[in-house]
Coordinates of C-alpha atoms in Angstrom, one line a residue:
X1 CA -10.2 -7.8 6.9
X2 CA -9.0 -9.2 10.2
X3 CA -7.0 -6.8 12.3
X4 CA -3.8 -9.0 12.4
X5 CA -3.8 -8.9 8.7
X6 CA -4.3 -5.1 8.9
X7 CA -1.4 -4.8 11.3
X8 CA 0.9 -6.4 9.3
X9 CA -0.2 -4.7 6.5
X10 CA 0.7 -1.3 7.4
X11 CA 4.0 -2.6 8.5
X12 CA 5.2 -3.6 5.2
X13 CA 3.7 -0.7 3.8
X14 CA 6.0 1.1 7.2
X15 CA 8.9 -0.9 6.4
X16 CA 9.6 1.1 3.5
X17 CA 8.6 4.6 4.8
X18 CA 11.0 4.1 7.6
X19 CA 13.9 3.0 5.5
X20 CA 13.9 6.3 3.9
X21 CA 13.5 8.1 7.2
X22 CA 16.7 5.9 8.5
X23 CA 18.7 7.5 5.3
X24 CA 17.7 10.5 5.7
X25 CA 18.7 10.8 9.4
X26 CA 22.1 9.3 8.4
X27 CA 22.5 11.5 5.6
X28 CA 22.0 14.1 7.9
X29 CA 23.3 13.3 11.1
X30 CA 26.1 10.6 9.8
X31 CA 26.2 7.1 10.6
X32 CA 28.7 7.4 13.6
X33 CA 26.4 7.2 16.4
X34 CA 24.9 3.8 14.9
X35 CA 27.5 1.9 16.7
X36 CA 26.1 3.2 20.5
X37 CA 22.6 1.5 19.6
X38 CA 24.5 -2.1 19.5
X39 CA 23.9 -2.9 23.4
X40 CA 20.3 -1.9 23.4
X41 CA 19.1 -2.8 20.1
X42 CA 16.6 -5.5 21.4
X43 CA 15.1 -2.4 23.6
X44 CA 14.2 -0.3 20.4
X45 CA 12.9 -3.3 18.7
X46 CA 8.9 -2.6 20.0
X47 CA 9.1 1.4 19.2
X48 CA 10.6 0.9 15.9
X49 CA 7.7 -1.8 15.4
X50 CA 5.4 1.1 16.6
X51 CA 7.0 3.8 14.2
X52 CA 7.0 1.6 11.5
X53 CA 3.3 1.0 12.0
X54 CA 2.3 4.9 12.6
X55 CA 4.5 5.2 9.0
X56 CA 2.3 2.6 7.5
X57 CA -0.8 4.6 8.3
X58 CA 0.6 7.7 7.2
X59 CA 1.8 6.4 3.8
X60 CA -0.6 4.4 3.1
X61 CA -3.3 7.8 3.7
X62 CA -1.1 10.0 1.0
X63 CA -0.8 7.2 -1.1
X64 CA -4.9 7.7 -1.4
X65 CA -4.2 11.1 -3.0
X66 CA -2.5 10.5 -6.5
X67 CA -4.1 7.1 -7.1
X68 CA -7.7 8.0 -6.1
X69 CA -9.2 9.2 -9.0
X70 CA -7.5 6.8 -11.5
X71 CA -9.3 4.3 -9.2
X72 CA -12.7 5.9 -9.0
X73 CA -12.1 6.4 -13.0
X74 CA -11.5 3.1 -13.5
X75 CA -14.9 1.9 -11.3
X76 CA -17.3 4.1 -12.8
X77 CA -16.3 2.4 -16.5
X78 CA -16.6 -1.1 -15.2
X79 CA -19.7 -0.4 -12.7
X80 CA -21.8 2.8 -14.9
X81 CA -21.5 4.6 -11.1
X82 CA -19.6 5.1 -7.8
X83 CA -22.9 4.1 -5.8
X84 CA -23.2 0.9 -7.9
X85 CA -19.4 -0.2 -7.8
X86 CA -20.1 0.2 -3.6
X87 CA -23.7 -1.3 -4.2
X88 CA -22.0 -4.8 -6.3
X89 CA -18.9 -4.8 -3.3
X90 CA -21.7 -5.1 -0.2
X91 CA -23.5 -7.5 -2.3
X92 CA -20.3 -10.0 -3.2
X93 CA -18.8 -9.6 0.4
X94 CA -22.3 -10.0 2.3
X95 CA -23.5 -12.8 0.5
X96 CA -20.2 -15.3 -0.5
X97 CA -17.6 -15.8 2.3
X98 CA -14.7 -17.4 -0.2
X99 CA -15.2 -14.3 -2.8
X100 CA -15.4 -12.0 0.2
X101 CA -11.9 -13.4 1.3
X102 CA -11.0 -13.0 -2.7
X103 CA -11.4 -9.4 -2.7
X104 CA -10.0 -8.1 0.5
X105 CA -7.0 -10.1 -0.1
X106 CA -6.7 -8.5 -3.2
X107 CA -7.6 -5.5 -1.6
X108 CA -4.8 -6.0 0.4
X109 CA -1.7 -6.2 -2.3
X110 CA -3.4 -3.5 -3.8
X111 CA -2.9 -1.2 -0.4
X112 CA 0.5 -2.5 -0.1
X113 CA 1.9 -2.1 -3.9
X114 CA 0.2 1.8 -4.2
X115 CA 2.0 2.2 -0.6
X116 CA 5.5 0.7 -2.2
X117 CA 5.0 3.0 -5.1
X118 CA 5.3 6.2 -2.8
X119 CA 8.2 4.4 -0.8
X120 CA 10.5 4.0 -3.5
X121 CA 10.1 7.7 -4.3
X122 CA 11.1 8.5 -0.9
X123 CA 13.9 6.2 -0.5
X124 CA 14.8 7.7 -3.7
X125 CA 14.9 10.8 -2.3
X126 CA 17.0 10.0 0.9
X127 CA 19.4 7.6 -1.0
X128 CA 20.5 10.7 -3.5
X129 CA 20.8 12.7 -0.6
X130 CA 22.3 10.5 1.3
X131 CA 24.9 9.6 -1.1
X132 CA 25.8 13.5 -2.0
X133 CA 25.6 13.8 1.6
X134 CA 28.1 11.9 3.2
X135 CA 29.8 9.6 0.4
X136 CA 32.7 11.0 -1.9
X137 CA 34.2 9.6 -4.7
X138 CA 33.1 6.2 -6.9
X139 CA 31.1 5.1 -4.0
X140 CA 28.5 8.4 -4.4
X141 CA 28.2 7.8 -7.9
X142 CA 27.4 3.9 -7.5
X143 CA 24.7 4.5 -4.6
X144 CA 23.4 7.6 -6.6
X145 CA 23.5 5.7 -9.7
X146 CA 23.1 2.2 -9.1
X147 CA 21.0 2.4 -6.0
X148 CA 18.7 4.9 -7.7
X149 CA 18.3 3.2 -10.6
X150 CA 17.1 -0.1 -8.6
X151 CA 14.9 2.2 -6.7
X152 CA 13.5 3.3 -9.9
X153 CA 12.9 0.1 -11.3
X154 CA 10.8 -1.0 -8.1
X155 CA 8.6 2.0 -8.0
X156 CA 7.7 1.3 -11.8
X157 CA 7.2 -2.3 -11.0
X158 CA 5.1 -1.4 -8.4
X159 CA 2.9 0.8 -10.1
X160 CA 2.7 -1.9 -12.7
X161 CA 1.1 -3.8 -9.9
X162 CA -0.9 -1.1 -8.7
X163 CA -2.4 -0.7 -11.9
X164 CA -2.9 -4.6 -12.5
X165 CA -4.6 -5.6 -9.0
X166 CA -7.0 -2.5 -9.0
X167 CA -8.3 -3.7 -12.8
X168 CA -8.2 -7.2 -11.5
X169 CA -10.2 -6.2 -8.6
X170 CA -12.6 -4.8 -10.8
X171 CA -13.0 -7.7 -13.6
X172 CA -13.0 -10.2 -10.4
X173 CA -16.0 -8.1 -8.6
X174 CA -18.0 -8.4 -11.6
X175 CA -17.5 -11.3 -12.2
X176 CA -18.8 -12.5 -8.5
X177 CA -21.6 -10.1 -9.1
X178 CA -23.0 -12.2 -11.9
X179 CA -22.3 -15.3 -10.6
X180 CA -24.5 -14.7 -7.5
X181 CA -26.9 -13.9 -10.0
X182 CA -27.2 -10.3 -8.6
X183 CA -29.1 -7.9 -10.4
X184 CA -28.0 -4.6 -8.2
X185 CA -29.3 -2.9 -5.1
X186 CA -29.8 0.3 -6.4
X187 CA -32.7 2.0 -4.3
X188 CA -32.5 -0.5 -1.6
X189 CA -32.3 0.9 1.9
X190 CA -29.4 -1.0 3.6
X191 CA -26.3 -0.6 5.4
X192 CA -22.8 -2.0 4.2
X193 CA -20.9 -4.2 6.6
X194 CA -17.7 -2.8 8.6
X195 CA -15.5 -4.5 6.1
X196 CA -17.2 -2.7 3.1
X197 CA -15.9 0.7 4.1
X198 CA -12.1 -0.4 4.5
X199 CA -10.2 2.5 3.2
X200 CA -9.0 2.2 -0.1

């Protein structure tokens, strides 16, 4: 993967981390101080660009934990192994520049739906707290209630997707695999490409 594609990657995926951050701080701090940012709003525009980007590392790193082993699960019943799913990846992306492009694009949705999935819980978080926080009345319930609920129904959808791409991944890799006609590398001495070793 290209390093513009990786940048904007992780600031999808930060997008979304810091829109719970900004509820949070309003749910904590109140929203009355927004106004003073008007006049120099084009100034914050390249360290909110950079926070959001630091975010998208860090969520998309803790996003690793509860979806790793459903993944490395999931590998070792297509692939027998660990060592031969990483053996059939090197293969397909060394050898087959259209199928290499394939995968990490898939690759890619993948990273950015599992990073959704822990978004939504957070903004799920900050919206009920922001709502019991500062908002009285018919208009807590209807963020609490309304807003959660469509919260709720993105991180499921997302972790629908999740789900999907990762098997799709799979299915696709194999796939490749035969079509180049490769019969594994097991016991073959080489080292995988940069790109191989893209976090998952």
């Amino acid at each position: 993967m290209n390093t513009t594609a990786l940048f904007v990657e992780l600031l999808i995926i930060g997008a979304g981390a810091a829109i719970a951050v900004a509820l949070a701080i309003v749910g904590l701090c109140g929203y009355e101080w927004v106004p003073l940012l008007k006049p120099v709003e084009w100034l914050i525009l390249v360290p909110l660009l950079a926070i959001a980007y630091v975010l998208g590392i860090v969520v998309d790193r803790l996003a690793d934990f509860p979806f790793d082993k459903w993944i490395e699960a999931a590998r070792t019943r297509t692939f027998g192994s660990k060592d031969s799913y990483h053996q059939a990846r090197y293969s397909v992306l060394s050898r087959h520049e259209t199928f290499r492009f394939i995968l990490e694009y898939g690759r890619s949705r993948l990273r950015i739906a599992r990073g959704w999935t822990l978004n939504c819980i957070l903004i799920f978080v900050a919206m009920q707290a922001y709502a019991f926080g500062r908002l009285e009345g018919s208009a807590r319930w209807q963020v609490a209630l309304i807003g959660g609920s469509a919260i709720t129904l993105l991180a499921l959808s997302t972790l629908y997707a999740t789900k999907q791409l990762a098997e799709t991944e799979l299915e696709k890799l194999k796939e490749f695999q035969k079509m180049l006609g490769d019969p594994g590398m097991v016991g073959e001495n080489r080292t995988p490409p940069s790109d191989s070793l893209t976090p998952s």
